[in-house]
Amino acid sequence: MRNAPVETRNATTSIHVAPSLASALDALAEYGAAGAAFAGGTWIMRSPVRHEPLRAHYVAIGRIPELGSIRIGPNAVEIGAAVTHAALAAALSDLPEFNVLVAAAARSANPAIREMATIGGNLATSDFAAADCVPALLCLDAEVEISSRDGCERMKLERFLEIRSTLAPGRLVTQIIVPRGEHKTAHARLPLRKAGDYPVAIVSLSISVDGTGRVRTARIAVGSVEPVARRWERLDAALIGRPLDPAHAARVAAELAGEFAGRDSVDAPAWYRVSVLPGLVRRAVAAALGA
Ligand SMILES: Cc1cc2nc3c(=O)[nH]c(=O)nc-3n(C[C@H](O)[C@H](O)[C@H](O)COP(=O)(O)OP(=O)(O)OC[C@H]3O[C@@H](n4cnc5c(N)ncnc54)[C@H](O)[C@@H]3O)c2cc1C
């Protein structure tokens, strides 16, 4: 199976279908900068559309048993990096605290893509600003496990997003760890024209309220507006101690939205991505309240 050659338009690319994690890490270490993981392939397959060269070697990770499993424990959920969006949405659909992640995984792209695209690929694709699972996992305070032949380490997703474009060859995202808690969560995304489009902007949130309905903790994250998704900590702080109310949250979001420097692209201008944020915050809070 190793090094099966695959003819591509411009060059010969080899694909090693790894039967085990050890085999994948060995192959990635040997290939170095000439190799990369191949998960769902939904980003890699569009390399020619983006005028990007393919790597000389890919290591397919979809058949590694531990990367395809989801363990739901009392304190955390551990998600293998090769779990697909469809499998993730199905596995967590009965756990309301993960509504944000279920919505992110179940509404991204289209049904055929969701059967292929993986959560690890979603986090690892540095140039994909519109990835749905990234803001969802930021608001859930997720951690990422990265493995190599030399061992593995865990880091906060925020830290991983800072280093992912410079991740040394031979390192693989192997697991995503999401703590559990009694939170109200929601994911609001705005595709430009139709289902299947990349979202113009995304708001993901995870909020806990006290017995009187006032916000105790808030973690709000914004995706697709800037090149990399990030937390909206000033909005978190402004909501804490106040009753959770969609109209109020949208008003505060409108006051604070100027902190975002939107990205321009062919599908939407920067100003538009920022201008839709208050409406998405309103929708997300309403969804979290079950309204
Ligand atoms: C038309 C279209 C529309 C889409 N719309 C959306 C959308 O709106 N929202 C959304 O979230 N997704 C969308 N997707 C899917 C998106 O491509 C995937 O979510 C994700 O970015 C890539 O996942 P993948 O498993 O296919 O990764 P691949 O294409 O296999 O890999 C992508 C990159 O990540 C690296 N990689 C993959 N897995 C790992 C790992 N475990 N460790 C280290 N590096 C790794 C690869 O080496 C490669 O560089 C869309 C896809 C298409 C084709």
mmCIF file with all atom_site columns, C-alpha atoms in Angstrom, residues 97 100 135-136 139-140 183-188 203-207 218-221 235-236 239 244 249 280-289:
data_model
loop_
_atom_site.group_PDB
_atom_site.id
_atom_site.type_symbol
_atom_site.label_atom_id
_atom_site.label_alt_id
_atom_site.label_comp_id
_atom_site.label_asym_id
_atom_site.label_entity_id
_atom_site.label_seq_id
_atom_site.pdbx_PDB_ins_code
_atom_site.Cartn_x
_atom_site.Cartn_y
_atom_site.Cartn_z
_atom_site.occupancy
_atom_site.B_iso_or_equiv
_atom_site.pdbx_formal_charge
_atom_site.auth_seq_id
_atom_site.auth_comp_id
_atom_site.auth_asym_id
_atom_site.auth_atom_id
_atom_site.pdbx_PDB_model_num
ATOM 1  C CA . GLU A 1 97  ? -24.381 21.611 25.677 1.00 0.00 ? 97  GLU A CA 1
ATOM 2  C CA . VAL A 1 100 ? -22.915 24.796 18.804 1.00 0.00 ? 100 VAL A CA 1
ATOM 3  C CA . PRO A 1 135 ? -15.195 29.187 16.292 1.00 0.00 ? 135 PRO A CA 1
ATOM 4  C CA . ALA A 1 136 ? -17.482 26.462 17.692 1.00 0.00 ? 136 ALA A CA 1
ATOM 5  C CA . CYS A 1 139 ? -16.235 28.938 22.444 1.00 0.00 ? 139 CYS A CA 1
ATOM 6  C CA . LEU A 1 140 ? -16.192 25.434 23.981 1.00 0.00 ? 140 LEU A CA 1
ATOM 7  C CA . HIS A 1 183 ? -23.829 25.765 28.983 1.00 0.00 ? 183 HIS A CA 1
ATOM 8  C CA . LYS A 1 184 ? -26.293 27.147 26.513 1.00 0.00 ? 184 LYS A CA 1
ATOM 9  C CA . THR A 1 185 ? -24.570 27.079 23.145 1.00 0.00 ? 185 THR A CA 1
ATOM 10 C CA . ALA A 1 186 ? -25.398 28.115 19.583 1.00 0.00 ? 186 ALA A CA 1
ATOM 11 C CA . HIS A 1 187 ? -23.808 28.622 16.152 1.00 0.00 ? 187 HIS A CA 1
ATOM 12 C CA . ALA A 1 188 ? -25.077 31.285 13.745 1.00 0.00 ? 188 ALA A CA 1
ATOM 13 C CA . VAL A 1 203 ? -20.806 33.670 15.564 1.00 0.00 ? 203 VAL A CA 1
ATOM 14 C CA . SER A 1 204 ? -20.471 30.766 17.998 1.00 0.00 ? 204 SER A CA 1
ATOM 15 C CA . LEU A 1 205 ? -21.288 31.124 21.662 1.00 0.00 ? 205 LEU A CA 1
ATOM 16 C CA . SER A 1 206 ? -21.318 29.238 24.935 1.00 0.00 ? 206 SER A CA 1
ATOM 17 C CA . ILE A 1 207 ? -23.021 30.943 27.878 1.00 0.00 ? 207 ILE A CA 1
ATOM 18 C CA . ALA A 1 218 ? -19.718 33.858 28.294 1.00 0.00 ? 218 ALA A CA 1
ATOM 19 C CA . ARG A 1 219 ? -17.381 32.693 25.533 1.00 0.00 ? 219 ARG A CA 1
ATOM 20 C CA . ILE A 1 220 ? -18.179 34.106 22.118 1.00 0.00 ? 220 ILE A CA 1
ATOM 21 C CA . ALA A 1 221 ? -16.093 33.424 19.018 1.00 0.00 ? 221 ALA A CA 1
ATOM 22 C CA . LEU A 1 235 ? -18.486 41.165 24.149 1.00 0.00 ? 235 LEU A CA 1
ATOM 23 C CA . ASP A 1 236 ? -18.131 38.332 26.706 1.00 0.00 ? 236 ASP A CA 1
ATOM 24 C CA . LEU A 1 239 ? -22.768 40.429 28.722 1.00 0.00 ? 239 LEU A CA 1
ATOM 25 C CA . LEU A 1 244 ? -29.398 37.102 28.520 1.00 0.00 ? 244 LEU A CA 1
ATOM 26 C CA . ALA A 1 249 ? -26.570 41.418 22.992 1.00 0.00 ? 249 ALA A CA 1
ATOM 27 C CA . LEU A 1 280 ? -25.631 37.004 13.958 1.00 0.00 ? 280 LEU A CA 1
ATOM 28 C CA . VAL A 1 281 ? -25.132 37.686 17.685 1.00 0.00 ? 281 VAL A CA 1
ATOM 29 C CA . ARG A 1 282 ? -28.876 38.283 18.014 1.00 0.00 ? 282 ARG A CA 1
ATOM 30 C CA . ARG A 1 283 ? -29.611 35.008 16.209 1.00 0.00 ? 283 ARG A CA 1
ATOM 31 C CA . ALA A 1 284 ? -27.095 33.041 18.258 1.00 0.00 ? 284 ALA A CA 1
ATOM 32 C CA . VAL A 1 285 ? -28.409 34.332 21.598 1.00 0.00 ? 285 VAL A CA 1
ATOM 33 C CA . ALA A 1 286 ? -31.989 33.620 20.555 1.00 0.00 ? 286 ALA A CA 1
ATOM 34 C CA . ALA A 1 287 ? -30.991 30.090 19.506 1.00 0.00 ? 287 ALA A CA 1
ATOM 35 C CA . ALA A 1 288 ? -29.156 29.537 22.803 1.00 0.00 ? 288 ALA A CA 1
ATOM 36 C CA . LEU A 1 289 ? -32.317 30.574 24.664 1.00 0.00 ? 289 LEU A CA 1
#
